[in-house]
Every structure is written in C-alpha cells, then in structure tokens.
Short mmCIF file of C-alpha atoms and ligand atoms in Angstrom, two decimals:
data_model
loop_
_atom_site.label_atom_id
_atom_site.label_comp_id
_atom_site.label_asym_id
_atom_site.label_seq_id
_atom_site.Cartn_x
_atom_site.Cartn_y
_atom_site.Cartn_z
CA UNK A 1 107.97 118.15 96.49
CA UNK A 2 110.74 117.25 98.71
CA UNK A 3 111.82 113.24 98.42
CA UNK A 4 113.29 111.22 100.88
CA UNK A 5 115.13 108.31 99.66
CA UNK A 6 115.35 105.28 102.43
CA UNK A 7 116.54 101.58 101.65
CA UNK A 8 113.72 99.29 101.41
CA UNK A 9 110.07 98.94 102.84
CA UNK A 10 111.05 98.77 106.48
CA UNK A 11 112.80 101.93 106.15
CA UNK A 12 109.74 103.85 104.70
CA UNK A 13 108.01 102.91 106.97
CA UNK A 14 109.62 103.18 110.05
CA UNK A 15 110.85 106.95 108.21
CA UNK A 16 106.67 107.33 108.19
CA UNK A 17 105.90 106.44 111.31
CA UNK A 18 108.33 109.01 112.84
CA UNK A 19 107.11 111.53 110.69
CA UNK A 20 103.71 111.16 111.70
CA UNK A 21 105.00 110.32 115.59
CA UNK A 22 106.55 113.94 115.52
CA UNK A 23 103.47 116.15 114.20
CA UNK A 24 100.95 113.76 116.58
CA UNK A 25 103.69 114.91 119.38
CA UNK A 26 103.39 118.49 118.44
CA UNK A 27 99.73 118.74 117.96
CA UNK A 28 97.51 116.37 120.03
CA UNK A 29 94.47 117.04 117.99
CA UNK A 30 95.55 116.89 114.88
CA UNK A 31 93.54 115.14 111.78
CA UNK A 32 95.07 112.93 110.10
CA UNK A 33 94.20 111.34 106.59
CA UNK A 34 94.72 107.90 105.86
CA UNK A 35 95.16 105.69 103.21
CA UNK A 36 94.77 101.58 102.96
CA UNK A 37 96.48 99.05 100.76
CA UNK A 38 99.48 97.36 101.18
CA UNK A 39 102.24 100.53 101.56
CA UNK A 40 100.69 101.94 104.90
CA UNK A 41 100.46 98.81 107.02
CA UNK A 42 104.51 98.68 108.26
CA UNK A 43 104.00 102.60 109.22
CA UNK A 44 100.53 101.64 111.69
CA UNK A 45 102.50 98.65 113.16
CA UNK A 46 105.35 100.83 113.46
CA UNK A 47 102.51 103.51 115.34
CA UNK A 48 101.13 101.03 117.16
CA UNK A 49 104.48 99.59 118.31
CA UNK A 50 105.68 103.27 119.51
CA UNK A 51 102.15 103.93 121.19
CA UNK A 52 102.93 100.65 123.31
CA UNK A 53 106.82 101.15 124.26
CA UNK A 54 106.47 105.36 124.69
CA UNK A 55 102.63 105.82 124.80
CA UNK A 56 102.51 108.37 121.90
CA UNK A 57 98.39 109.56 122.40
CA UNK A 58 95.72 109.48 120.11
CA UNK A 59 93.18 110.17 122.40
CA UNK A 60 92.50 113.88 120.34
CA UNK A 61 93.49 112.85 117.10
CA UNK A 62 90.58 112.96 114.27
CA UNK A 63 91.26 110.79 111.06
CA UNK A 64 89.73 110.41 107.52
CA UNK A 65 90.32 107.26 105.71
CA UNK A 66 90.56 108.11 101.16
CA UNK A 67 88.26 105.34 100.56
CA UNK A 68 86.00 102.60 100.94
CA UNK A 69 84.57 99.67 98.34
CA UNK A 70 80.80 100.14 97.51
CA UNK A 71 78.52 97.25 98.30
CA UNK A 72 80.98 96.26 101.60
CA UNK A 73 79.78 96.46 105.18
CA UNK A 74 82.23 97.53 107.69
CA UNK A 75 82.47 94.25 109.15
CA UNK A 76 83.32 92.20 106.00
CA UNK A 77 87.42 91.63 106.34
CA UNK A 78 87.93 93.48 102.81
CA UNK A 79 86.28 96.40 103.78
CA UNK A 80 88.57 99.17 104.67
CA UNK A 81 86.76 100.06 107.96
CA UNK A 82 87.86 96.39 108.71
CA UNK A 83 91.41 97.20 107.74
CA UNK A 84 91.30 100.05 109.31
CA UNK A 85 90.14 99.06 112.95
CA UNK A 86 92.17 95.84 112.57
CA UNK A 87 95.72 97.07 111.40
CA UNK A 88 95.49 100.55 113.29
CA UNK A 89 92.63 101.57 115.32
CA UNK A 90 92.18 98.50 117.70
CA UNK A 91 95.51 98.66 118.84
CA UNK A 92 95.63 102.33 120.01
CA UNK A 93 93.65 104.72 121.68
CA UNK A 94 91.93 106.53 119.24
CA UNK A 95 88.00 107.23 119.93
CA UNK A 96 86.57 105.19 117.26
CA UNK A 97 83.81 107.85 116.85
CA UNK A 98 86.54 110.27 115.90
CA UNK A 99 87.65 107.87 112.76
CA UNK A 100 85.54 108.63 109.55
CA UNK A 101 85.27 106.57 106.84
CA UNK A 102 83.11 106.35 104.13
CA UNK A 103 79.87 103.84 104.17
CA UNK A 104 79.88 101.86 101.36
CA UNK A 105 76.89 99.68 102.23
CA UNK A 106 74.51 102.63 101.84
CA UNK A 107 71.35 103.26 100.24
CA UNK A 108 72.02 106.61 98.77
CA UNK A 109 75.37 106.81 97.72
CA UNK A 110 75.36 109.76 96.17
CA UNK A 111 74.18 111.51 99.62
CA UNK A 112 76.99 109.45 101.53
CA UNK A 113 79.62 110.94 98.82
CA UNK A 114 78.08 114.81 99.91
CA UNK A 115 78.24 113.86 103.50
CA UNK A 116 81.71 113.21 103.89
CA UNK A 117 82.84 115.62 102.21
CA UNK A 118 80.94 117.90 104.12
CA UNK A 119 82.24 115.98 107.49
CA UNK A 120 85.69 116.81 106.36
CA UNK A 121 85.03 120.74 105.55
CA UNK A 122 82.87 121.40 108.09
CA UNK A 123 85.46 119.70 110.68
CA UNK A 124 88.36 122.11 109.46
CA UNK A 125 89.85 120.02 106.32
CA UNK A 126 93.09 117.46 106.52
CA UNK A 127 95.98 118.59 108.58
CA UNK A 128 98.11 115.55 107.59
CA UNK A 129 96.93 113.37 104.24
CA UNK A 130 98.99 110.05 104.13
CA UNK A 131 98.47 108.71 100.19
CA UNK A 132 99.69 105.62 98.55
CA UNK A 133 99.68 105.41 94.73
CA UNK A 134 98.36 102.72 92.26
CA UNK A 135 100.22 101.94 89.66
CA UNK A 136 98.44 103.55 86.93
CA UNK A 137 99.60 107.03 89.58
CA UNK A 138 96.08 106.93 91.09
CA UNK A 139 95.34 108.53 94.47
CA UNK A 140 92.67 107.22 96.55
CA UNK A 141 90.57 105.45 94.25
CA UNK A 142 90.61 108.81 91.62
CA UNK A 143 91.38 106.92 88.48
CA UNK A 144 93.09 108.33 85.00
CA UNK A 145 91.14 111.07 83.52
CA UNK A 146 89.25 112.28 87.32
CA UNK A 147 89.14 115.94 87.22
CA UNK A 148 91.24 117.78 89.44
CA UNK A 149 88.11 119.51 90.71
CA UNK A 150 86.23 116.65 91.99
CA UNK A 151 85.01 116.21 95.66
CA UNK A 152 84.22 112.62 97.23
CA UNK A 153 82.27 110.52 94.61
CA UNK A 154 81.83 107.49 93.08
CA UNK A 155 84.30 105.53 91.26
CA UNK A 156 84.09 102.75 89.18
CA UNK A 157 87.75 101.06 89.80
CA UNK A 158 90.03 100.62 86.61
CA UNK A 159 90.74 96.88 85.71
CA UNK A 160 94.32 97.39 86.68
CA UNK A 161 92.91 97.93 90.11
CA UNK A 162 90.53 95.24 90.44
CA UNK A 163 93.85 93.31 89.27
CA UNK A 164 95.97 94.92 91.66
CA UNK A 165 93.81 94.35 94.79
CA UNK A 166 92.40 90.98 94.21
CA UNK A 167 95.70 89.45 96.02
CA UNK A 168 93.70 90.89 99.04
CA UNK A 169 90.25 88.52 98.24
CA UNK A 170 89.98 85.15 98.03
CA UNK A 171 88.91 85.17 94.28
CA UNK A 172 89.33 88.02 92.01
CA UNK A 173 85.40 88.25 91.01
CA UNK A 174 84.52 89.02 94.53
CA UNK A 175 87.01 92.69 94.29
CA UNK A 176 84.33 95.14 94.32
CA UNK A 177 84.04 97.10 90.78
CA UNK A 178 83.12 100.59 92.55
CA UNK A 179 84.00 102.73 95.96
CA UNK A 180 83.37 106.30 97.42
CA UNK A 181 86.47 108.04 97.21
CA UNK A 182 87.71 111.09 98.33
CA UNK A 183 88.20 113.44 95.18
CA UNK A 184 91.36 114.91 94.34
CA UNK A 185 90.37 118.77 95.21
CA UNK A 186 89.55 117.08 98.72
CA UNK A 187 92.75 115.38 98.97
CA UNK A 188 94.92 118.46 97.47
CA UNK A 189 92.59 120.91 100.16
CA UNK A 190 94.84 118.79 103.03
CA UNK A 191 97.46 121.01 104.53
CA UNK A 192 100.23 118.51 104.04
CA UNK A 193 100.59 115.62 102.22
CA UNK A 194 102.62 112.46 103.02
CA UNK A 195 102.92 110.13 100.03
CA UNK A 196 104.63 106.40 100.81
CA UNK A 197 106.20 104.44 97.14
CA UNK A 198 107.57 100.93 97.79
CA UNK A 199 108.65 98.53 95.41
CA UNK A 200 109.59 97.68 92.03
CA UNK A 201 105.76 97.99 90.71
CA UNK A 202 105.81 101.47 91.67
CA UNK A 203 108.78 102.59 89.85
CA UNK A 204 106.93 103.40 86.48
CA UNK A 205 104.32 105.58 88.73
CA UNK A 206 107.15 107.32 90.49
CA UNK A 207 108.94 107.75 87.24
CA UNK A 208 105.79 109.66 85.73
CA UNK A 209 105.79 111.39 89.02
CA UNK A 210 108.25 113.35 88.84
CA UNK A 211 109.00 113.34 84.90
CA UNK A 212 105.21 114.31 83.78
CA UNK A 213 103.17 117.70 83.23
CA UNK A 214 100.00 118.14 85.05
CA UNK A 215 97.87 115.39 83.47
CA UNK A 216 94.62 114.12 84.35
CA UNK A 217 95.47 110.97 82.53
CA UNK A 218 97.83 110.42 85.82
CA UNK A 219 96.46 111.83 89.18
CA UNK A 220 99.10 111.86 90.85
CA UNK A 221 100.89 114.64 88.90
CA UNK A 222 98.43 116.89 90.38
CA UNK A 223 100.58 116.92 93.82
CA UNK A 224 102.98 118.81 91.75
CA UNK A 225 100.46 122.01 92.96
CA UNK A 226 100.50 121.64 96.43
CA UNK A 227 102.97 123.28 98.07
CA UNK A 228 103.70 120.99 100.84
CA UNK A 229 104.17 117.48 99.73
CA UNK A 230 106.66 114.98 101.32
CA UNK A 231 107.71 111.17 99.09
CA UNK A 232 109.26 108.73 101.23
CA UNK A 233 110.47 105.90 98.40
CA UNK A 234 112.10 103.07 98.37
CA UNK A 235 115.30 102.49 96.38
CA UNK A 236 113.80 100.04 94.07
CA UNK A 237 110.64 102.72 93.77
CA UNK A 238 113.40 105.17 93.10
CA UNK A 239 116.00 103.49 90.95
CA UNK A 240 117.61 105.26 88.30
CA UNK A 241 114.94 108.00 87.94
CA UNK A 242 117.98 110.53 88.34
CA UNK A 243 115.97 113.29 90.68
CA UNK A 244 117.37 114.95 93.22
CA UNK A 245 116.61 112.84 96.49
CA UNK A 246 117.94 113.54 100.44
CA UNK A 247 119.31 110.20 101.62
CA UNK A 248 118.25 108.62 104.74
C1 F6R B 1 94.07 103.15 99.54
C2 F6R B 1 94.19 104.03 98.40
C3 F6R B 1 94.97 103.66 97.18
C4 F6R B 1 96.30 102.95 97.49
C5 F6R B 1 96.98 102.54 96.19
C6 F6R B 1 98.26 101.76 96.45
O1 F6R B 1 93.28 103.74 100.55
O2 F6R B 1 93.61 105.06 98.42
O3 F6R B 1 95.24 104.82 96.43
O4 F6R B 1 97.11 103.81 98.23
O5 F6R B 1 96.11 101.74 95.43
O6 F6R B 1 97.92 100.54 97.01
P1 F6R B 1 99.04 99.58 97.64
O7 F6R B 1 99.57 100.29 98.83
O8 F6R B 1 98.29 98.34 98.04
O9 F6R B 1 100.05 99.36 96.58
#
C-alpha cells in the first residue's frame, strides 16, 4: 500500500481529483468505482470544476457506485443515486445510463444483489475503485465480521453507522437500518484501489489500518492483499501513526 500524506481535506481531495483526472486522461473509457459519504464530495467538485475550466471527458467513462440504502428510491435526497447525480453526475458529461448503482427500492433484493454483481463482471470488473472508510474500518457498507469472500449483498448497517450517517437525515430514526452493498471480493476484484481518510475520526481506523493482521473483525485490513492500493490521508487521519508516508 503506498500512502500519500497531504495537509488537510482540501489537499486530499484536490490530490484525488488529479489522480483520477490523470487515469480518465489516459484511458477515456475507463470504469470507475465510486464511493458516497462525506470524504468523496471535495474530489467530484474538484472533477467537476476541472471538467468546466479544461473539459476533462466523461463521455466513455462507466462507473459503479459501493452502495445504496434499502427501502430508498432514487429520487429521495438521502439516497445515494441522489447524491450521486447531484454532487457528480449532473454537472458533467457522463451518460447517465453508463452510471450503475444499486436499486434499493426493489422487490427482490436478493435478485438486485446477483444482478449487479453480475453487471460489474460481465462488464469487465473495476478499473479504478475509489473507497472511503467508516470508522469501525468498514468498506462500502461490509461491516465487522463480512467475509472476505462475499459478493454484493445485503447488509444490515452497524449502529455506529446509523450513528455516523444520521448527520446526513433530518432525524436519526429515518437512517435506513439496511443497504445492498458491494462485497469485499467485488471491491478487492477492482484493478486499483483509491482509498481517501480525512479527519480526526478516522485516525483510530487508519491506525488499525496499517498496524492490524488480516481480520474480518476490520474490513479494511483486507486491502493489505491487493497489490495495488493507493491512501491519500490527511495529517490529522495520519498523526503520529509512525508509517512510512511520501509527503505532498
Ligand atoms: C459510501 C461508503 C462508505 C463510506 C464510509 C465513510 O459509499 O461506501 O464506506 O465511504 O462510511 O463515510 P464518510 O466519508 O461519510 O466518512
């Protein structure tokens, strides 16, 4: 895992956005995986601000969002389809029929779950997988003790994470208690993997991170196996862990 150290949130996420800028540059038709939340939204203004100044395309680009909350349509603002289209999508010129991400208002969720991960295999797999991390070192919603083998499922979302995302809801009983997520062999099947860490609250995560065994008690660890994985952290996600970082 190589780290980049940068100086606050800005910084990761202007250092994101240029990483992202560069492989879009280099292959047009690339597909990219995204993630939600609150780390990824400086890096898609930070897109959308270099698609309007130098006109970076995304007319070819393919992406797969990690994750969506069960029970939401993709027109209710906490949805991530919402997020998605609204922080990212609407402001470029991606073909919104080439951004996938998971139904969550669905009769059959199970058979949703099967279909996207099919979509995503049978369209070539992830060149590019963007990750946050909750916390309790989840990646996309795959909680604590989620097998390494698992494909997209269902998840029903630890109470740190109801906890954790209720700032983005009006009232913390309306955070949705399950989502579809992609599973971890899905997300470690991407051919690289970009994983943002901001902030104070994610210094414990990143401490485990790079401190811990394999462990299915903390998902994240399991990036430790793929071969091409990329951190861009913040100093106060980074403080004091003592690990060998390349300053930017
Ligand atoms: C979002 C996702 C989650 C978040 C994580 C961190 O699609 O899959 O794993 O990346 O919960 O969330 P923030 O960025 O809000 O701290």
């Amino acid at each position: 895992m190589k780290i980049i150290e940068v100086k606050d949130y800005q910084h990761m996420s202007q250092k994101a956005a240029e990483y992202i800028i560069e492989k879009v540059l280099k292959h047009p038709s690339i597909t990219l995986g995204l993630a939600t939340g609150g780390t990824p939204t400086g890096t898609y203004r930070n897109l959308i601000e270099d698609h309007q100044k130098n006109g970076t395309s995304y007319q070819n680009v393919t992406t797969f969002n990690l994750d969506e909350y069960i029970g939401l349509a993709g027109t209710d603002i906490n949805s991530y389809r919402y997020y998605m289209d609204d922080n990212f999508f609407n402001h470029i010129d991606i073909k919104k029929s080439n951004t996938f991400i998971p139904q969550g208002n669905i009769k059959n969720i199970e058979e949703e779950c099967n279909r996207y991960e099919d979509l995503i295999m049978n369209h070539g797999g992830i060149d590019l997988q963007v990750l946050g991390i909750g916390s309790n070192g989840h990646i996309g919603f795959n909680e604590p003790g989620t097998s390494f083998q698992s494909k997209t499922h269902i998840v029903k979302l630890a109470p740190s994470t109801i906890e954790a995302n209720a700032r983005f809801f009006n009232r913390p009983e309306e955070v949705p208690t399950q989502a579809i997520t992609m599973g971890i062999s899905t997300i470690m099947k991407s051919k690289e993997i970009l994983l943002l860490v901001s902030g104070e609250s994610k210094r414990n995560a990143m401490y485990q991170l790079i401190h811990s065994e394999l462990n299915e008690n903390f998902p994240a660890s399991v990036l430790k196996n793929h071969p091409c994985v990329t951190i861009i952290a913040d100093e106060a996600a980074i403080l004091d862990l003592k690990i060998p970082v390349t300053k930017k």
